CSV table of C-alpha atoms in Angstrom, one decimal:
chain,number,residue,atom,x,y,z
A,1,MET,CA,3.9,-34.3,-13.9
A,2,ALA,CA,3.5,-31.3,-11.7
A,3,THR,CA,6.7,-29.5,-10.5
A,4,LEU,CA,8.3,-29.3,-7.2
A,5,ALA,CA,8.9,-26.8,-6.5
A,6,ARG,CA,8.9,-25.8,-1.9
A,7,THR,CA,7.8,-27.5,1.3
A,8,PRO,CA,5.0,-25.8,3.0
A,9,ALA,CA,8.0,-23.5,5.4
A,10,PRO,CA,6.7,-23.5,9.4
A,11,ALA,CA,4.0,-21.0,10.4
A,12,LEU,CA,4.4,-18.5,12.4
A,13,GLY,CA,3.4,-17.5,15.5
A,14,ARG,CA,0.5,-14.6,16.1
A,15,ARG,CA,2.7,-13.0,18.1
A,16,GLN,CA,5.7,-12.9,15.2
A,17,VAL,CA,3.0,-11.9,12.6
A,18,HIS,CA,1.9,-8.9,15.3
A,19,ALA,CA,5.8,-7.9,15.2
A,20,VAL,CA,5.9,-8.0,11.6
A,21,ALA,CA,2.7,-5.7,11.4
A,22,ALA,CA,4.5,-3.7,14.5
A,23,CYS,CA,7.1,-2.7,12.3
A,24,TYR,CA,5.4,-2.5,9.4
A,25,PHE,CA,3.6,0.0,11.1
A,26,VAL,CA,6.9,1.4,11.3
A,27,ALA,CA,8.2,1.5,9.0
A,28,SER,CA,5.6,2.7,7.1
A,29,PHE,CA,5.3,5.9,9.9
A,30,ALA,CA,7.7,8.1,8.5
A,31,ALA,CA,7.7,7.8,5.0
A,32,LEU,CA,4.0,8.2,4.8
A,33,GLY,CA,3.8,11.1,7.2
A,34,LEU,CA,6.8,13.4,6.5
A,35,PRO,CA,5.5,14.0,2.7
A,36,PRO,CA,2.2,15.8,3.4
A,37,TYR,CA,5.0,18.3,5.2
A,38,LEU,CA,7.6,18.4,1.3
A,39,THR,CA,5.8,22.2,1.3
A,40,SER,CA,7.7,23.7,5.0
A,41,ILE,CA,10.7,21.5,4.0
A,42,LEU,CA,12.1,22.7,0.5
A,43,PRO,CA,11.8,26.4,1.7
A,44,GLU,CA,14.5,25.2,3.2
A,45,LEU,CA,16.5,23.5,0.6
A,46,GLY,CA,16.6,26.8,-1.4
A,47,ASP,CA,13.0,26.3,-3.6
A,48,THR,CA,11.3,28.9,-2.0
A,49,THR,CA,8.0,28.5,-3.2
A,50,ALA,CA,8.0,23.9,-2.9
A,51,HIS,CA,7.7,24.1,-7.0
A,52,TRP,CA,9.7,20.4,-6.6
A,53,ALA,CA,6.7,19.5,-4.1
A,54,GLY,CA,4.3,17.8,-6.3
A,55,LEU,CA,7.3,15.8,-8.4
A,56,LEU,CA,9.5,14.7,-5.0
A,57,TYR,CA,6.1,13.7,-3.7
A,58,ILE,CA,6.1,10.7,-5.9
A,59,VAL,CA,10.2,9.8,-6.7
A,60,PRO,CA,9.9,7.5,-4.1
A,61,THR,CA,7.5,5.4,-5.4
A,62,VAL,CA,8.9,5.6,-8.3
A,63,PHE,CA,11.9,4.4,-7.9
A,64,GLY,CA,10.6,1.6,-4.6
A,65,GLY,CA,8.2,0.0,-8.0
A,66,LEU,CA,10.8,0.1,-9.7
A,67,ALA,CA,13.0,-2.0,-7.3
A,68,ALA,CA,10.1,-4.8,-5.9
A,69,PRO,CA,10.9,-7.1,-8.4
A,70,LEU,CA,14.5,-6.9,-8.3
A,71,TRP,CA,15.0,-7.1,-4.6
A,72,GLY,CA,11.5,-10.4,-4.7
A,73,ARG,CA,13.7,-12.6,-6.8
A,74,LEU,CA,16.6,-11.9,-4.4
A,75,ALA,CA,14.1,-12.6,-1.3
A,76,ASP,CA,13.8,-15.7,-2.8
A,77,ARG,CA,17.2,-16.7,-3.8
A,78,TYR,CA,18.5,-15.5,-0.8
A,79,GLY,CA,16.2,-15.5,1.9
A,80,ARG,CA,12.9,-13.3,3.3
A,81,LYS,CA,14.3,-12.3,6.7
A,82,ARG,CA,16.8,-11.1,5.7
A,83,LEU,CA,15.7,-8.9,2.8
A,84,LEU,CA,12.8,-7.2,4.8
A,85,LEU,CA,16.1,-7.0,7.5
A,86,ARG,CA,18.0,-5.2,3.8
A,87,ALA,CA,14.7,-2.8,3.5
A,88,GLN,CA,14.2,-1.7,7.1
A,89,LEU,CA,18.2,-0.6,6.9
A,90,GLY,CA,18.2,1.1,3.2
A,91,LEU,CA,15.4,2.7,5.1
A,92,ALA,CA,16.7,4.3,8.2
A,93,LEU,CA,19.9,5.0,5.2
A,94,SER,CA,18.1,7.0,3.3
A,95,PHE,CA,16.1,8.7,6.2
A,96,LEU,CA,20.0,10.1,8.1
A,97,LEU,CA,20.6,10.9,4.8
A,98,ALA,CA,17.0,13.4,4.0
A,99,GLY,CA,17.7,15.2,7.5
A,100,ALA,CA,20.8,15.8,6.7
A,101,ALA,CA,21.1,17.3,3.5
A,102,ASP,CA,21.6,21.1,3.5
A,103,SER,CA,20.5,21.5,-0.9
A,104,LEU,CA,17.7,20.0,-2.4
A,105,PRO,CA,20.4,17.2,-4.8
A,106,THR,CA,20.7,16.0,-1.8
A,107,PHE,CA,16.9,15.4,-0.3
A,108,THR,CA,16.2,14.4,-2.8
A,109,ALA,CA,18.8,12.2,-3.9
A,110,ALA,CA,18.2,11.1,-0.2
A,111,LEU,CA,14.4,10.1,-1.6
A,112,VAL,CA,15.6,8.9,-5.0
A,113,LEU,CA,17.5,5.7,-1.4
A,114,GLN,CA,14.7,6.0,0.5
A,115,GLY,CA,12.6,3.4,-3.3
A,116,ILE,CA,15.6,1.6,-4.6
A,117,LEU,CA,16.5,0.6,-0.6
A,118,GLY,CA,12.8,0.7,1.0
A,119,GLY,CA,10.0,-1.9,-0.3
A,120,THR,CA,8.9,-2.4,3.3
A,121,PHE,CA,5.5,-3.6,1.9
A,122,ALA,CA,6.8,-6.6,-1.3
A,123,ALA,CA,9.2,-7.2,1.9
A,124,THR,CA,7.2,-8.2,4.7
A,125,ASN,CA,4.1,-9.5,2.5
A,126,GLY,CA,7.4,-12.4,0.9
A,127,TYR,CA,8.2,-13.3,4.3
A,128,LEU,CA,4.4,-13.6,5.3
A,129,ALA,CA,3.4,-15.8,2.8
A,130,ALA,CA,6.9,-18.3,2.6
A,131,GLY,CA,5.8,-18.5,6.6
A,132,LEU,CA,2.0,-18.7,5.9
A,133,ASP,CA,-0.8,-19.2,3.8
A,134,GLY,CA,-4.5,-19.8,3.4
A,135,THR,CA,-7.4,-18.0,5.7
A,136,ARG,CA,-4.1,-17.1,8.0
A,137,LEU,CA,-2.7,-14.9,5.2
A,138,SER,CA,-5.0,-13.4,4.4
A,139,TRP,CA,-5.3,-11.7,8.0
A,140,ALA,CA,-1.7,-11.2,7.8
A,141,LEU,CA,-1.7,-9.4,4.5
A,142,THR,CA,-5.1,-7.5,5.8
A,143,LEU,CA,-3.5,-7.1,9.7
A,144,MET,CA,-0.6,-5.1,7.2
A,145,GLN,CA,-2.7,-2.8,4.9
A,146,GLY,CA,-3.6,-1.8,9.2
A,147,SER,CA,-0.6,-0.9,10.3
A,148,ALA,CA,-0.2,1.2,6.5
A,149,ARG,CA,-3.3,2.7,8.0
A,150,ALA,CA,-3.0,3.6,11.3
A,151,ALA,CA,-0.1,4.9,10.1
A,152,LEU,CA,-1.1,6.5,7.3
A,153,VAL,CA,-3.9,8.2,9.9
A,154,ALA,CA,-1.4,9.6,13.4
A,155,ALA,CA,2.4,10.2,11.2
A,156,PRO,CA,1.5,13.3,10.0
A,157,ILE,CA,-0.9,14.3,13.7
A,158,VAL,CA,2.7,13.2,15.3
A,159,VAL,CA,5.1,15.2,13.2
A,160,GLY,CA,2.8,18.6,12.9
A,161,SER,CA,3.0,17.8,16.9
A,162,LEU,CA,6.2,18.2,17.0
A,163,SER,CA,7.2,20.7,14.0
A,164,PRO,CA,7.7,23.6,16.7
A,165,TRP,CA,10.4,22.4,18.8
A,166,LEU,CA,12.4,20.3,15.5
A,167,SER,CA,11.1,21.1,11.7
A,168,PRO,CA,10.0,18.8,9.5
A,169,HIS,CA,13.8,18.4,7.8
A,170,ARG,CA,15.0,17.6,10.6
A,171,GLN,CA,12.0,14.5,11.8
A,172,TYR,CA,13.5,12.4,9.0
A,173,ALA,CA,16.9,11.8,10.9
A,174,LEU,CA,14.8,11.4,14.6
A,175,LEU,CA,12.3,9.0,12.7
A,176,ALA,CA,16.0,7.4,11.1
A,177,LEU,CA,15.5,5.6,14.5
A,178,LEU,CA,12.0,4.2,14.4
A,179,PRO,CA,13.3,1.3,11.1
A,180,LEU,CA,16.7,0.3,13.2
A,181,GLY,CA,14.0,0.2,15.5
A,182,ALA,CA,12.2,-2.8,13.4
A,183,ALA,CA,15.5,-4.4,12.3
A,184,ALA,CA,16.7,-5.4,15.8
A,185,MET,CA,12.9,-6.4,16.5
A,186,LEU,CA,13.2,-8.9,13.5
A,187,LEU,CA,16.5,-10.4,14.6
A,188,ALA,CA,14.3,-11.9,16.6
A,189,LEU,CA,12.5,-13.5,13.8
A,190,PRO,CA,12.8,-17.0,12.7
A,191,GLU,CA,13.5,-17.2,8.3
A,192,PRO,CA,10.7,-19.6,7.0
A,193,ARG,CA,12.2,-22.9,5.3
A,194,GLU,CA,13.1,-23.7,1.5
A,195,GLY,CA,11.5,-26.9,0.6
A,196,ILE,CA,8.4,-28.5,-1.9
A,197,VAL,CA,5.1,-28.6,-3.2
A,198,LEU,CA,2.8,-29.2,-6.0
A,199,PRO,CA,1.1,-26.1,-7.0
A,200,PRO,CA,-2.2,-25.9,-7.1
A,201,VAL,CA,-3.6,-26.9,-10.2
A,202,ARG,CA,-7.5,-27.2,-11.0
A,203,GLN,CA,-8.6,-30.4,-12.8
A,204,GLU,CA,-11.7,-29.2,-15.7
A,205,GLU,CA,-8.3,-26.4,-16.6
A,206,THR,CA,-7.0,-27.9,-19.8
A,207,ARG,CA,-4.1,-26.9,-19.1
A,208,PRO,CA,-1.5,-27.0,-15.3
A,209,GLY,CA,-1.7,-23.3,-14.4
A,210,THR,CA,-3.9,-21.6,-16.1
A,211,ALA,CA,-6.4,-20.8,-13.1
A,212,GLN,CA,-3.8,-19.4,-11.0
A,213,ARG,CA,-2.0,-16.5,-14.3
A,214,ARG,CA,-5.4,-16.2,-14.5
A,215,LEU,CA,-5.9,-15.5,-11.1
A,216,LEU,CA,-2.6,-13.6,-11.2
A,217,ARG,CA,-4.1,-11.4,-14.4
A,218,GLU,CA,-6.9,-10.6,-12.0
A,219,LEU,CA,-5.1,-8.8,-8.8
A,220,TYR,CA,-2.6,-7.2,-11.0
A,221,VAL,CA,-5.6,-5.4,-12.7
A,222,PHE,CA,-8.0,-5.1,-9.8
A,223,GLU,CA,-4.7,-4.0,-7.8
A,224,PHE,CA,-3.0,-1.4,-9.8
A,225,ALA,CA,-7.5,0.5,-11.1
A,226,PHE,CA,-7.5,0.6,-7.3
A,227,VAL,CA,-4.7,2.0,-6.5
A,228,PHE,CA,-5.7,4.5,-8.4
A,229,SER,CA,-9.2,5.3,-8.3
A,230,THR,CA,-8.4,5.9,-4.3
A,231,VAL,CA,-5.4,7.7,-4.7
A,232,ILE,CA,-6.5,10.4,-6.6
A,233,SER,CA,-8.7,11.6,-3.9
A,234,PHE,CA,-5.3,12.3,-2.3
A,235,PRO,CA,-3.6,15.3,-3.2
A,236,TYR,CA,-6.8,17.7,-3.6
A,237,LEU,CA,-8.5,16.9,-1.0
A,238,ILE,CA,-8.2,19.7,1.6
A,239,ALA,CA,-8.5,21.7,-1.3
A,240,LEU,CA,-11.7,20.3,-2.4
A,241,LEU,CA,-13.5,20.5,1.1
A,242,GLY,CA,-11.6,24.1,1.7
A,243,ASP,CA,-13.8,25.6,-1.8
A,244,ARG,CA,-16.8,23.7,-1.0
A,245,ILE,CA,-17.1,24.8,2.6
A,246,SER,CA,-16.0,28.1,3.9
A,247,GLY,CA,-14.1,28.4,7.3
A,248,ILE,CA,-13.4,24.1,7.1
A,249,SER,CA,-10.4,24.8,10.3
A,250,PRO,CA,-7.5,22.5,9.5
A,251,VAL,CA,-8.7,19.7,12.0
A,252,VAL,CA,-11.9,18.8,10.7
A,253,SER,CA,-10.5,18.6,7.0
A,254,GLY,CA,-7.5,16.4,8.3
A,255,SER,CA,-10.3,14.4,10.1
A,256,LEU,CA,-12.2,14.3,6.7
A,257,PHE,CA,-8.8,12.9,5.7
A,258,ALA,CA,-8.3,10.3,7.8
A,259,LEU,CA,-12.2,9.1,8.0
A,260,PRO,CA,-12.4,5.9,4.7
A,261,HIS,CA,-8.6,4.7,6.4
A,262,LEU,CA,-10.2,4.8,10.1
A,263,CYS,CA,-12.8,2.8,9.0
A,264,TYR,CA,-10.7,0.2,7.9
A,265,LEU,CA,-9.0,0.3,11.1
A,266,LEU,CA,-12.7,-0.8,12.9
A,267,PHE,CA,-14.3,-3.5,10.1
A,268,ALA,CA,-11.7,-5.1,8.5
A,269,ALA,CA,-11.9,-8.1,10.9
A,270,PRO,CA,-16.0,-8.5,9.8
A,271,VAL,CA,-14.8,-8.0,6.2
A,272,HIS,CA,-12.8,-10.2,5.8
A,273,SER,CA,-14.7,-12.8,8.2
A,274,ALA,CA,-17.6,-12.1,5.5
A,275,PHE,CA,-16.4,-12.8,2.7
A,276,ARG,CA,-12.5,-14.9,2.6
A,277,ASP,CA,-14.3,-18.1,0.9
A,278,ARG,CA,-15.9,-14.9,-2.1
A,279,PRO,CA,-13.2,-12.1,-2.7
A,280,ARG,CA,-14.5,-11.5,-6.1
A,281,LEU,CA,-18.3,-10.0,-4.8
A,282,GLY,CA,-15.9,-7.9,-2.4
A,283,ILE,CA,-13.9,-6.5,-4.9
A,284,ALA,CA,-16.9,-5.7,-7.4
A,285,LEU,CA,-18.6,-4.4,-4.1
A,286,GLY,CA,-16.0,-2.7,-3.1
A,287,PHE,CA,-15.7,-0.9,-5.9
A,288,THR,CA,-18.9,-0.3,-6.4
A,289,ALA,CA,-18.7,2.2,-3.6
A,290,VAL,CA,-15.5,4.1,-4.9
A,291,ALA,CA,-17.4,4.4,-7.8
A,292,ALA,CA,-20.1,6.0,-5.6
A,293,GLY,CA,-17.8,7.9,-3.5
A,294,LEU,CA,-16.0,9.7,-5.3
A,295,ALA,CA,-18.7,10.6,-7.5
A,296,GLY,CA,-20.3,12.4,-4.3
A,297,HIS,CA,-17.5,13.9,-3.9
A,298,ALA,CA,-18.5,15.7,-6.8
A,299,ALA,CA,-21.8,17.1,-5.5
A,300,ALA,CA,-21.4,18.0,-1.9
A,301,GLY,CA,-21.1,20.9,-0.8
A,302,SER,CA,-21.7,21.0,3.3
A,303,LEU,CA,-19.8,18.7,6.5
A,304,ILE,CA,-22.4,16.2,6.4
A,305,THR,CA,-22.7,15.0,3.4
A,306,PHE,CA,-19.1,15.3,2.7
A,307,THR,CA,-19.3,13.5,5.9
A,308,ALA,CA,-21.8,10.9,3.8
A,309,VAL,CA,-19.0,10.3,1.5
A,310,ARG,CA,-16.1,9.5,2.8
A,311,LEU,CA,-17.7,7.3,5.0
A,312,LEU,CA,-18.9,5.4,1.3
A,313,LEU,CA,-16.1,5.8,1.1
A,314,GLY,CA,-14.3,4.0,3.8
A,315,ALA,CA,-17.1,1.3,2.8
A,316,GLY,CA,-15.1,0.7,0.0
A,317,LEU,CA,-11.3,1.4,0.8
A,318,THR,CA,-11.9,-1.5,3.2
A,319,LEU,CA,-13.7,-4.2,0.7
A,320,GLY,CA,-11.1,-3.4,-2.1
A,321,LEU,CA,-8.2,-4.1,0.6
A,322,VAL,CA,-9.5,-6.8,2.1
A,323,CYS,CA,-10.3,-8.2,-0.3
A,324,LEU,CA,-6.9,-7.5,-2.3
A,325,SER,CA,-6.0,-9.4,0.4
A,326,LEU,CA,-7.3,-13.2,-0.3
A,327,LEU,CA,-7.4,-13.1,-3.2
A,328,ALA,CA,-3.4,-12.4,-3.3
A,329,ALA,CA,-3.3,-14.9,-0.6
A,330,ASP,CA,-5.2,-17.2,-3.3
A,331,ALA,CA,-2.8,-16.7,-5.4
A,332,VAL,CA,0.7,-16.8,-4.5
A,333,ARG,CA,0.2,-21.0,-3.6
A,334,GLY,CA,3.4,-22.5,-5.4
A,335,ARG,CA,5.1,-19.0,-6.4
A,336,SER,CA,7.9,-17.3,-5.3
A,337,PRO,CA,6.2,-15.5,-3.5
A,338,GLY,CA,9.1,-13.6,-3.0
A,339,ARG,CA,9.0,-12.4,-6.6
A,340,MET,CA,4.7,-12.7,-6.6
A,341,PHE,CA,5.2,-9.5,-3.7
A,342,GLY,CA,8.0,-7.7,-5.4
A,343,SER,CA,5.4,-7.7,-9.2
A,344,LEU,CA,2.7,-6.2,-6.9
A,345,GLU,CA,5.0,-4.3,-5.8
A,346,PHE,CA,5.6,-2.9,-8.9
A,347,VAL,CA,2.1,-2.8,-10.1
A,348,SER,CA,0.7,-0.8,-6.4
A,349,LYS,CA,3.9,1.9,-7.2
A,350,GLY,CA,2.8,2.2,-11.2
A,351,GLY,CA,-0.5,3.5,-9.5
A,352,ALA,CA,0.0,5.7,-7.6
A,353,VAL,CA,2.4,6.9,-10.0
A,354,ALA,CA,-0.4,7.5,-12.5
A,355,ALA,CA,-2.8,8.3,-9.7
A,356,GLY,CA,-0.6,11.6,-8.7
A,357,VAL,CA,0.1,12.6,-13.1
A,358,VAL,CA,-3.5,12.5,-13.3
A,359,ALA,CA,-4.6,13.6,-10.2
A,360,ALA,CA,-2.0,16.8,-10.6
A,361,LEU,CA,-3.3,17.0,-15.0
A,362,GLY,CA,-7.3,17.7,-13.9
A,363,ASN,CA,-6.9,19.2,-11.0
A,364,SER,CA,-4.6,22.3,-13.6
A,365,ALA,CA,-7.0,21.7,-15.7
A,366,PHE,CA,-10.0,21.3,-15.1
A,367,GLY,CA,-10.6,22.1,-11.2
A,368,PRO,CA,-10.2,20.1,-7.7
A,369,THR,CA,-13.2,18.0,-9.1
A,370,ALA,CA,-11.6,17.1,-12.0
A,371,PRO,CA,-9.0,13.7,-9.4
A,372,VAL,CA,-12.4,12.3,-8.3
A,373,LEU,CA,-14.2,12.1,-11.5
A,374,ALA,CA,-10.9,10.6,-12.9
A,375,GLY,CA,-10.8,8.0,-10.2
A,376,THR,CA,-15.3,7.4,-10.8
A,377,ALA,CA,-14.9,6.6,-14.4
A,378,VAL,CA,-11.7,4.2,-13.2
A,379,ALA,CA,-13.7,2.4,-10.4
A,380,LEU,CA,-16.8,1.8,-13.0
A,381,VAL,CA,-15.2,-0.1,-15.6
A,382,THR,CA,-13.1,-1.9,-13.2
A,383,VAL,CA,-16.8,-2.8,-11.5
A,384,ALA,CA,-17.8,-4.9,-15.1
A,385,ALA,CA,-14.7,-6.1,-15.0
A,386,ALA,CA,-15.1,-8.2,-11.7
A,387,VAL,CA,-18.5,-9.0,-11.8
A,388,HIS,CA,-17.3,-10.9,-15.1
A,389,ALA,CA,-13.4,-12.2,-13.1
A,390,LEU,CA,-17.0,-13.0,-10.9
A,391,PHE,CA,-19.6,-15.0,-13.0
A,392,SER,CA,-16.8,-16.0,-14.7
A,393,HIS,CA,-15.4,-18.1,-12.7
A,394,PRO,CA,-15.5,-21.7,-12.0
């Protein structure tokens, strides 16, 4: 007999989902826009050569990943809306502390708190999964990724534009207003009710839940590999561009950096429609495009070729992120959403940290080409795993 769990929660409306996406955007804005300026922040705090910039860049990621499973379980127990509010208020507190810090240890403590008290990814997705399911949930998760991509494109530009009047260090305190505003918006949203559902069980499985456990393993493996293979190209892309294209301007470099994320913003909706019923095919194609795009980075030597390989990487980024959202929407059926998305955030953050470490070591030993080659290798291995999953899935 199947175990009873929750009844379907009341569906969230389109306006409510868009409000959550807006909150996710503003929460991501400071978290994504200010770290690229650590090399200008740290000299104000006594680290004149910004020696600790690389380590501090991943501090919020590490502690965010460690804390995410706990916050996810607490959300399932005490309410997703409460924990989503907690995440926004936690970000506001950590940003205020970072903006007021007058020493490197205090600033580091603020970044640790940002990781521990934040966790908006798991909190937001857990909230949505409690009020949506199926295609509506996968589209909402796709929209959240779009919010993060938009913040990744816009935030560094805005922070740079404000820098002549307010240093990036002090902008932390100013941008604390964004998660505070998001928390105020969230107060108007409903708390999905608790109830009972039957976990999905495939009749052909010999034991109940076997298919769902396999699906969850696939999701975690693909998430880790995808984050690793895409994030590994971020830290040293500007250095690679400068090495290959003499006299390239910061504006052009920044545009090339943003290009894959712009691809996602433009094409996520049609990709979601096209691969709604075949996410594994999209994941296999996505990893193939990522592998080809990263390999192209190692060979590109002109503005035209770099534009082409960045667009190819953008195609892979879009296919992978959208189809991972589809897979996550399927995997969460019959599960506690806070717990699953907390674990997924832990896996995602682990992929990002591993990518940062490998990129740093590879760049130090072999130059800026090494990170993209490492990402290519991981993506190629994962293509084989994705193809196996595609043909072995009933």
